[in-house]
Amino acid sequence: GSKWYYLASSGEMKTGWVQVGQKWYYLYNDGSMAANTTINGYKVNKNGEWIK
Protein backbone atom coordinates (compact mmCIF):
# COMPACT_ATOMS: atom_id res chain seq x y z
CA GLY A 1 0.00 0.00 0.00
CA SER A 2 0.97 3.52 -0.78
CA LYS A 3 1.23 6.18 1.89
CA TRP A 4 0.04 9.76 1.49
CA TYR A 5 1.56 12.80 3.18
CA TYR A 6 0.51 16.45 3.52
CA LEU A 7 2.99 19.30 3.46
CA ALA A 8 2.15 22.89 4.39
CA SER A 9 2.91 25.61 1.84
CA SER A 10 6.11 26.22 3.84
CA GLY A 11 7.16 22.62 3.12
CA GLU A 12 6.58 21.55 6.73
CA MET A 13 5.21 18.00 7.10
CA LYS A 14 1.94 18.09 9.03
CA THR A 15 0.72 15.64 11.70
CA GLY A 16 -2.52 15.26 13.67
CA TRP A 17 -5.86 16.55 12.39
CA VAL A 18 -5.57 18.80 9.34
CA GLN A 19 -8.39 20.60 7.52
CA VAL A 20 -8.03 20.86 3.74
CA GLY A 21 -10.91 22.82 2.25
CA GLN A 22 -14.07 21.47 3.88
CA LYS A 23 -12.57 18.05 4.72
CA TRP A 24 -10.57 16.80 7.72
CA TYR A 25 -7.75 14.26 7.58
CA TYR A 26 -5.63 12.61 10.27
CA LEU A 27 -1.86 12.35 9.82
CA TYR A 28 0.18 10.00 12.02
CA ASN A 29 3.38 11.13 13.78
CA ASP A 30 5.43 9.95 10.76
CA GLY A 31 3.27 12.21 8.57
CA SER A 32 1.41 9.40 6.79
CA MET A 33 -2.35 9.80 6.37
CA ALA A 34 -4.78 7.49 8.17
CA ALA A 35 -7.31 5.67 5.94
CA ASN A 36 -10.04 3.08 6.53
CA THR A 37 -9.66 3.26 10.30
CA THR A 38 -10.90 4.96 13.47
CA ILE A 39 -8.80 7.58 15.27
CA ASN A 40 -9.90 8.42 18.83
CA GLY A 41 -13.49 7.46 17.97
CA TYR A 42 -13.53 9.35 14.64
CA LYS A 43 -13.88 7.24 11.49
CA VAL A 44 -11.94 8.06 8.35
CA ASN A 45 -12.78 6.53 4.96
CA LYS A 46 -10.53 4.97 2.30
CA ASN A 47 -9.60 8.47 1.09
CA GLY A 48 -8.60 9.49 4.61
CA GLU A 49 -11.57 11.85 4.99
CA TRP A 50 -13.26 12.12 8.39
CA ILE A 51 -16.78 10.66 8.17
CA LYS A 52 -19.08 12.89 10.21
CSV table of C-alpha atoms in Angstrom, one decimal, residues 8-32:
chain,number,residue,atom,x,y,z
A,8,ALA,CA,2.1,22.9,4.4
A,9,SER,CA,2.9,25.6,1.8
A,10,SER,CA,6.1,26.2,3.8
A,11,GLY,CA,7.2,22.6,3.1
A,12,GLU,CA,6.6,21.5,6.7
A,13,MET,CA,5.2,18.0,7.1
A,14,LYS,CA,1.9,18.1,9.0
A,15,THR,CA,0.7,15.6,11.7
A,16,GLY,CA,-2.5,15.3,13.7
A,17,TRP,CA,-5.9,16.6,12.4
A,18,VAL,CA,-5.6,18.8,9.3
A,19,GLN,CA,-8.4,20.6,7.5
A,20,VAL,CA,-8.0,20.9,3.7
A,21,GLY,CA,-10.9,22.8,2.2
A,22,GLN,CA,-14.1,21.5,3.9
A,23,LYS,CA,-12.6,18.0,4.7
A,24,TRP,CA,-10.6,16.8,7.7
A,25,TYR,CA,-7.7,14.3,7.6
A,26,TYR,CA,-5.6,12.6,10.3
A,27,LEU,CA,-1.9,12.3,9.8
A,28,TYR,CA,0.2,10.0,12.0
A,29,ASN,CA,3.4,11.1,13.8
A,30,ASP,CA,5.4,10.0,10.8
A,31,GLY,CA,3.3,12.2,8.6
A,32,SER,CA,1.4,9.4,6.8
